[in-house]
C-alpha atoms as an extended CHARMM CRD file, in Angstrom:
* protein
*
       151  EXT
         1         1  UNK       CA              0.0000000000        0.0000000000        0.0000000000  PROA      1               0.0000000000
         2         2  UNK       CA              3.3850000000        2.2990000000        0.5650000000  PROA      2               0.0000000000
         3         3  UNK       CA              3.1540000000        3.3020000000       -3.1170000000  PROA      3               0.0000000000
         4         4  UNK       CA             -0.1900000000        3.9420000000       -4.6950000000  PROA      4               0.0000000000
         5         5  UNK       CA             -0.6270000000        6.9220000000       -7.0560000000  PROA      5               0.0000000000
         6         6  UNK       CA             -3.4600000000        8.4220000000       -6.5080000000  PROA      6               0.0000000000
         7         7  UNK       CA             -3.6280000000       12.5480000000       -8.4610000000  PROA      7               0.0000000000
         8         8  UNK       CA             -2.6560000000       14.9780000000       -6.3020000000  PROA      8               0.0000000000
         9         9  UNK       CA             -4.7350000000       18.3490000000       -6.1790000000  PROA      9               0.0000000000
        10        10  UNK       CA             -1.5120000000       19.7660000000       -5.4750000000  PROA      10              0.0000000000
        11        11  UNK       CA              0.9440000000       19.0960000000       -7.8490000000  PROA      11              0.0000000000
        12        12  UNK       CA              4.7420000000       19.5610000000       -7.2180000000  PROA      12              0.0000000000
        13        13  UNK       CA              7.3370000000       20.5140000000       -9.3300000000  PROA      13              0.0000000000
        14        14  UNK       CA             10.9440000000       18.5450000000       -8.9020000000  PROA      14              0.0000000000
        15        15  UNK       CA             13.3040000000       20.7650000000       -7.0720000000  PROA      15              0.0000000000
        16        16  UNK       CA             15.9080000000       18.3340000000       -8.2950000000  PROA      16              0.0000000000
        17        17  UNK       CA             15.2840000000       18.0410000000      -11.9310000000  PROA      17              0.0000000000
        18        18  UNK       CA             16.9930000000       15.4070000000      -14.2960000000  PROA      18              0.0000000000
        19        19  UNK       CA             19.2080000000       16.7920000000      -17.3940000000  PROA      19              0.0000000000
        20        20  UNK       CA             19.6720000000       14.8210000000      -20.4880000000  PROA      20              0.0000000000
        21        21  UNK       CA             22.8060000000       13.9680000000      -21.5280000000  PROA      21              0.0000000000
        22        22  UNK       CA             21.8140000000       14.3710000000      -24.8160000000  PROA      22              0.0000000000
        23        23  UNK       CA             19.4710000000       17.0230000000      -24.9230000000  PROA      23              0.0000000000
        24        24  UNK       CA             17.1990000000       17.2810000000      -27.9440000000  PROA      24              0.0000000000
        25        25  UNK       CA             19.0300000000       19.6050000000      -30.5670000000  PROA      25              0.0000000000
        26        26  UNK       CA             16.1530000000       21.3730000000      -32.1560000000  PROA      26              0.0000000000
        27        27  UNK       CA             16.5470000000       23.8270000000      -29.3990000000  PROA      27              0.0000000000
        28        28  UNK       CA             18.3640000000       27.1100000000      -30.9470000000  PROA      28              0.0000000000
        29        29  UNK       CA             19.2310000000       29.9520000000      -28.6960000000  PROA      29              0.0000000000
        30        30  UNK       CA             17.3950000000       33.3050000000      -28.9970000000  PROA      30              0.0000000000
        31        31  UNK       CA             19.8130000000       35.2150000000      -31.8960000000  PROA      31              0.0000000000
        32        32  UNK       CA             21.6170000000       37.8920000000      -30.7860000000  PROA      32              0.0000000000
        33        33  UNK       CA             19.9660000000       37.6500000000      -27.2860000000  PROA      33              0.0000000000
        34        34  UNK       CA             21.5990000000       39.2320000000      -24.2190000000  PROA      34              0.0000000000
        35        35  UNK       CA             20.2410000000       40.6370000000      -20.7170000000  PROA      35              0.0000000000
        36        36  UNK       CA             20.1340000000       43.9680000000      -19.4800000000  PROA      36              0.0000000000
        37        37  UNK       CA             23.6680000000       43.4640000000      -18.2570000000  PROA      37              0.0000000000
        38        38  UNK       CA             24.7980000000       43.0260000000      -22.4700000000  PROA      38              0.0000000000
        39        39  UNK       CA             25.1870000000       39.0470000000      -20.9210000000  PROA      39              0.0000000000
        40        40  UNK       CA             24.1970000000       36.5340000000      -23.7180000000  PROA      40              0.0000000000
        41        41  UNK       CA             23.4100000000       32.8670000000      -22.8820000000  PROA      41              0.0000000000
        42        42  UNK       CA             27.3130000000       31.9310000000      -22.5680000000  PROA      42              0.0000000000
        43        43  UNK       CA             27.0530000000       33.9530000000      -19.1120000000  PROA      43              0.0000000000
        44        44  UNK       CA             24.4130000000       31.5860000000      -17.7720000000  PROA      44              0.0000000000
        45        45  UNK       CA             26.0650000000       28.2290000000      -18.9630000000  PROA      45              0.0000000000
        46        46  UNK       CA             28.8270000000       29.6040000000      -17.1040000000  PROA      46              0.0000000000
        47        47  UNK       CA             27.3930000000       30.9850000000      -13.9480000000  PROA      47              0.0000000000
        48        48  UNK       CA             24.5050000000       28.8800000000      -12.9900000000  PROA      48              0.0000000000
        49        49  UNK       CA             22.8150000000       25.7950000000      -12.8150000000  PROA      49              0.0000000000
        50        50  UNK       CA             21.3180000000       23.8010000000      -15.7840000000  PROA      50              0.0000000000
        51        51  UNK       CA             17.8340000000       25.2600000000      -16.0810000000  PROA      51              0.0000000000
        52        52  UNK       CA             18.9310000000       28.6950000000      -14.6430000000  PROA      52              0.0000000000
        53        53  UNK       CA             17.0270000000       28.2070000000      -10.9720000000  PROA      53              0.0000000000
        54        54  UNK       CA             18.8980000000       31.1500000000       -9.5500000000  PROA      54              0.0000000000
        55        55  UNK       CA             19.1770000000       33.9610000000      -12.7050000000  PROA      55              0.0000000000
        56        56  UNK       CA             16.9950000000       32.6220000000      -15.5460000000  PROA      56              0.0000000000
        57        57  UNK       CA             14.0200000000       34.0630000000      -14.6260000000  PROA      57              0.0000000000
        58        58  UNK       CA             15.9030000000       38.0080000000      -13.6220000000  PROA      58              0.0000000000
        59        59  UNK       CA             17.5620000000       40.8550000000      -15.6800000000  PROA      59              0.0000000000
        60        60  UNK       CA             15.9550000000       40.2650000000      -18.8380000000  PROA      60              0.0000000000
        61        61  UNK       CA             16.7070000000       42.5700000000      -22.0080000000  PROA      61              0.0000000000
        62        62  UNK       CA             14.6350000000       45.7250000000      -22.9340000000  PROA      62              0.0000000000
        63        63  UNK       CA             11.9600000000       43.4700000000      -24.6230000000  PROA      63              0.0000000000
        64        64  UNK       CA             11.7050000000       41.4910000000      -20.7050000000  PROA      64              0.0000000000
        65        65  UNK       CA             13.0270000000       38.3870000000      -22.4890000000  PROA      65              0.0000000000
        66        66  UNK       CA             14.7470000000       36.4870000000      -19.8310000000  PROA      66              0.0000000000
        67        67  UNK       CA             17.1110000000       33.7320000000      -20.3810000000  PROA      67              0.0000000000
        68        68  UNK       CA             14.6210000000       31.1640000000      -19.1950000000  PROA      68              0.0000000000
        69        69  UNK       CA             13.0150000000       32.5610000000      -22.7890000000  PROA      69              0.0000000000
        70        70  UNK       CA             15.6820000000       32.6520000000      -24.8960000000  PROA      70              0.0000000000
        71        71  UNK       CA             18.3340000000       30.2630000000      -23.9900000000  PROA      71              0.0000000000
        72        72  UNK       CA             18.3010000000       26.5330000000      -24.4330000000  PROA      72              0.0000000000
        73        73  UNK       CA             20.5700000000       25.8540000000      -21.8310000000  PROA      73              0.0000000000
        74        74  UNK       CA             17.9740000000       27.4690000000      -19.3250000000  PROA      74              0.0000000000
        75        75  UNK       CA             15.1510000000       25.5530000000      -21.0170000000  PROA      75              0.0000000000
        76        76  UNK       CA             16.9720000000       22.4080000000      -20.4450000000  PROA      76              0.0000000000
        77        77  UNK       CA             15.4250000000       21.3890000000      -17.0710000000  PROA      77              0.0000000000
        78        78  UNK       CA             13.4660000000       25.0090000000      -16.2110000000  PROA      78              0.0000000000
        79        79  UNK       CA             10.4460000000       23.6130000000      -14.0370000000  PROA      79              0.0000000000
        80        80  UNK       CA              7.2920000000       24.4320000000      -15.2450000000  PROA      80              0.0000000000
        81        81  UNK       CA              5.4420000000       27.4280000000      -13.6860000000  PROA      81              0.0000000000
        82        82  UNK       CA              2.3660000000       25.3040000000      -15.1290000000  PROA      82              0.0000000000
        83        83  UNK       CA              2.8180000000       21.4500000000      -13.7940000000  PROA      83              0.0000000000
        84        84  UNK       CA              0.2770000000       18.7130000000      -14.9070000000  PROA      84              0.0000000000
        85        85  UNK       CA             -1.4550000000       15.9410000000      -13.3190000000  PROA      85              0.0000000000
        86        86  UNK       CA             -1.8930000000       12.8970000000      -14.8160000000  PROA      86              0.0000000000
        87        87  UNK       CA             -5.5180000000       12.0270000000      -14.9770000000  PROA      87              0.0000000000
        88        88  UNK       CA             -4.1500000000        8.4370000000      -15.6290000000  PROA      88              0.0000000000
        89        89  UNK       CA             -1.6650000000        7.9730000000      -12.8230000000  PROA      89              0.0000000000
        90        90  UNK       CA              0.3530000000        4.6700000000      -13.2290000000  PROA      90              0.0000000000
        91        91  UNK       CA              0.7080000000        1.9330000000      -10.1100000000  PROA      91              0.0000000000
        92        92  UNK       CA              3.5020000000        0.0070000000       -9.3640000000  PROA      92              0.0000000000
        93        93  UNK       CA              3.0920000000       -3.4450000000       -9.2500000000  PROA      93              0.0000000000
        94        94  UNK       CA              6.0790000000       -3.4560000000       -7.5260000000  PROA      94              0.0000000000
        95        95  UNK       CA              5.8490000000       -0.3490000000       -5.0070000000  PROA      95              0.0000000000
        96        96  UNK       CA              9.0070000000        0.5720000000       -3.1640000000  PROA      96              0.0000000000
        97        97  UNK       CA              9.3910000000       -0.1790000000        0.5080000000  PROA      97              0.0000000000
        98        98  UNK       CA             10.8600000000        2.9790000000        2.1090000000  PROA      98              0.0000000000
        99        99  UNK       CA              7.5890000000        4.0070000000        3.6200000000  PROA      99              0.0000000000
       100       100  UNK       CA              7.1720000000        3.1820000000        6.7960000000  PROA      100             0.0000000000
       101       101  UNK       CA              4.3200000000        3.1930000000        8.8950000000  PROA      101             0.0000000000
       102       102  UNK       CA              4.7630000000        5.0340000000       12.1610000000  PROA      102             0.0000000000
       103       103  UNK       CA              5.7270000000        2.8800000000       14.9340000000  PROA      103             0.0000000000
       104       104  UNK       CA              2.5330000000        1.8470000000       17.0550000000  PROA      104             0.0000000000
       105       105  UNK       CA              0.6150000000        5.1260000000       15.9320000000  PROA      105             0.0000000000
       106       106  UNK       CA             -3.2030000000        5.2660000000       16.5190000000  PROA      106             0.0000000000
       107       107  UNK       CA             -5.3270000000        8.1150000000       15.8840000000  PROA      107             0.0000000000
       108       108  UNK       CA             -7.8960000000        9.8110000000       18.6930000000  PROA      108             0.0000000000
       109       109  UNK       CA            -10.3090000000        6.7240000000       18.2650000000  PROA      109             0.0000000000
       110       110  UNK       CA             -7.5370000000        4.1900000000       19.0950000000  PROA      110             0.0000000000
       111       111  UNK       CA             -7.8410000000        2.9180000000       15.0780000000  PROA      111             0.0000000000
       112       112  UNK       CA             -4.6290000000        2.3550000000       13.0900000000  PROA      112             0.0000000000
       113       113  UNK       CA             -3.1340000000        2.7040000000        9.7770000000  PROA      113             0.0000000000
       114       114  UNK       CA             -5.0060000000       -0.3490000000        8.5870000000  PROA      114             0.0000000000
       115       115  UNK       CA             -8.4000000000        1.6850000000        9.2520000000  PROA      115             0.0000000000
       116       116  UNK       CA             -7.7190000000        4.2760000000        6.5680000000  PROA      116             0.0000000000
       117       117  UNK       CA             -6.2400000000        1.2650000000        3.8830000000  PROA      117             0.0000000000
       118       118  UNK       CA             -9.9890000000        0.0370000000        4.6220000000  PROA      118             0.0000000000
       119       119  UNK       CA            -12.1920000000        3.1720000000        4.8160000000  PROA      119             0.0000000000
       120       120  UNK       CA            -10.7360000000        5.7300000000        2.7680000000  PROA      120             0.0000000000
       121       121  UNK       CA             -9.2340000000        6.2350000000       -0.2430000000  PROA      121             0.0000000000
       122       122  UNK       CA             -5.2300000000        6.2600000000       -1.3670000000  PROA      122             0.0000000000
       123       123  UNK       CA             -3.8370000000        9.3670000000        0.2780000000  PROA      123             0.0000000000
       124       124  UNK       CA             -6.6050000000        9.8740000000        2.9410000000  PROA      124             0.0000000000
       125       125  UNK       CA             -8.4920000000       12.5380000000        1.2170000000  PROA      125             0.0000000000
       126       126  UNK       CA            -11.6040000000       12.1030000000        3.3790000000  PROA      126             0.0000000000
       127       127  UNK       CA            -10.0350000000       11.2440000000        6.8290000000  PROA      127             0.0000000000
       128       128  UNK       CA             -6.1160000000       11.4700000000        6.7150000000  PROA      128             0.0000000000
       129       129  UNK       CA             -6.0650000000       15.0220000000        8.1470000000  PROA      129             0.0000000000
       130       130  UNK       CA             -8.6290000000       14.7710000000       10.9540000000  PROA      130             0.0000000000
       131       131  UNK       CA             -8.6690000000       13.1770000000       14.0230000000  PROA      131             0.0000000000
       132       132  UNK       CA             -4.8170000000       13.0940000000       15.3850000000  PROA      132             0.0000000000
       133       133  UNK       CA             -3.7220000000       11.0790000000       18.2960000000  PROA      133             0.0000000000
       134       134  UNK       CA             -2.7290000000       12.4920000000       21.5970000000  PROA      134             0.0000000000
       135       135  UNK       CA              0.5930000000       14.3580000000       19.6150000000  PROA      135             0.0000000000
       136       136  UNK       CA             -1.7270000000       15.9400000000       17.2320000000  PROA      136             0.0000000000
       137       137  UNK       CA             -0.4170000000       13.6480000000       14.6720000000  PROA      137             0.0000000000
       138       138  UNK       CA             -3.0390000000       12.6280000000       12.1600000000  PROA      138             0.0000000000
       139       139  UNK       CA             -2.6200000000        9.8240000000        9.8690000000  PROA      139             0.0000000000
       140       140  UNK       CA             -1.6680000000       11.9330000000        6.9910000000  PROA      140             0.0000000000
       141       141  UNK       CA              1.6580000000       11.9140000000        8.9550000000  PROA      141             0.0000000000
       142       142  UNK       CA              1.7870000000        8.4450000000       10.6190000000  PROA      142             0.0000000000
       143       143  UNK       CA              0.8470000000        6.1060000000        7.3970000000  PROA      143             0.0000000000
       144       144  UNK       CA              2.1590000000        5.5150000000        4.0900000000  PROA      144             0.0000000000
       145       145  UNK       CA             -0.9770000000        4.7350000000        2.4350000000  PROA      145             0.0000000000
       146       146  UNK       CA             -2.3390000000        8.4480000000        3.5410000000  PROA      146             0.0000000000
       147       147  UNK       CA              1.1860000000        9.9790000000        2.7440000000  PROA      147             0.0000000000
       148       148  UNK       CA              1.2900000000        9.7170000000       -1.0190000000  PROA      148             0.0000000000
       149       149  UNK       CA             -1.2260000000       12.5390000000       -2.1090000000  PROA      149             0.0000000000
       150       150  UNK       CA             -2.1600000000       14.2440000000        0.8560000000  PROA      150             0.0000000000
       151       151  UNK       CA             -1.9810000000       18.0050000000        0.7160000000  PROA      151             0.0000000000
């Protein structure tokens, strides 16, 4: 149960993201593009992070293009500001195990993890965030099944 996919209504956007090795090549930089600083995309290949996380998105030119806009190496791995949820999310038949249950947790009712596998859906929409134990910790916190889409 550690690993169902259920959609989440709040959809995350990698703060790690993956760069191809071999990125696709009908990518072109802007022509002629550079910042307000006269820096073209050369400066950002060279002073920050595939993507551009930390200056893509500043000092654009006197048109407000940015280098997120105009240069592939930012494009690379820039998160969208715009993520989407599959409406056909994909289950493993094979989940991983390094989702633990909390130790011995029950919520204010004395009912365990096991209650929300049987009463509620993956991720604990309906219950997961009500009705915390003694600690205040709900099962939203304590169980893997309620920890893979809740909020």
């Amino acid at each position: 149960y550690c690993k169902l996919s259920a959609p989440s209504p709040f959809p995350t956007t990698s703060v790690n993201p993956t760069i191809s090795d071999n990125p696709s090549s009908d990518c072109e930089d802007y022509p002629n593009w550079v910042d307000g600083d006269e820096d073209g995309c050369e400066y950002y290949e060279e002073n920050d992070e595939p993507g551009c996380p930390n200056e893509g998105n500043s000092n654009g030119n006197d048109e407000g293009i940015t280098a997120s806009e105009a240069c592939c190496y930012c494009k690379l791995s820039a998160p969208s500001p715009f993520p989407t949820t599959s409406v056909n999310p994909t289950i493993s038949d094979n989940p991983s195990s390094d989702c633990e249950d909390y130790p011995n947790w029950v919520d204010g009712d004395e009912d365990g993890c096991e209650y929300y596998e049987e009463n509620d859906e993956p991720g604990c929409p309906n219950e997961g965030n009500s009705n915390g134990n003694d600690e205040g910790i709900t099962a939203s916190e304590a169980c893997c099944y309620c920890k893979l889409s809740a909020p």
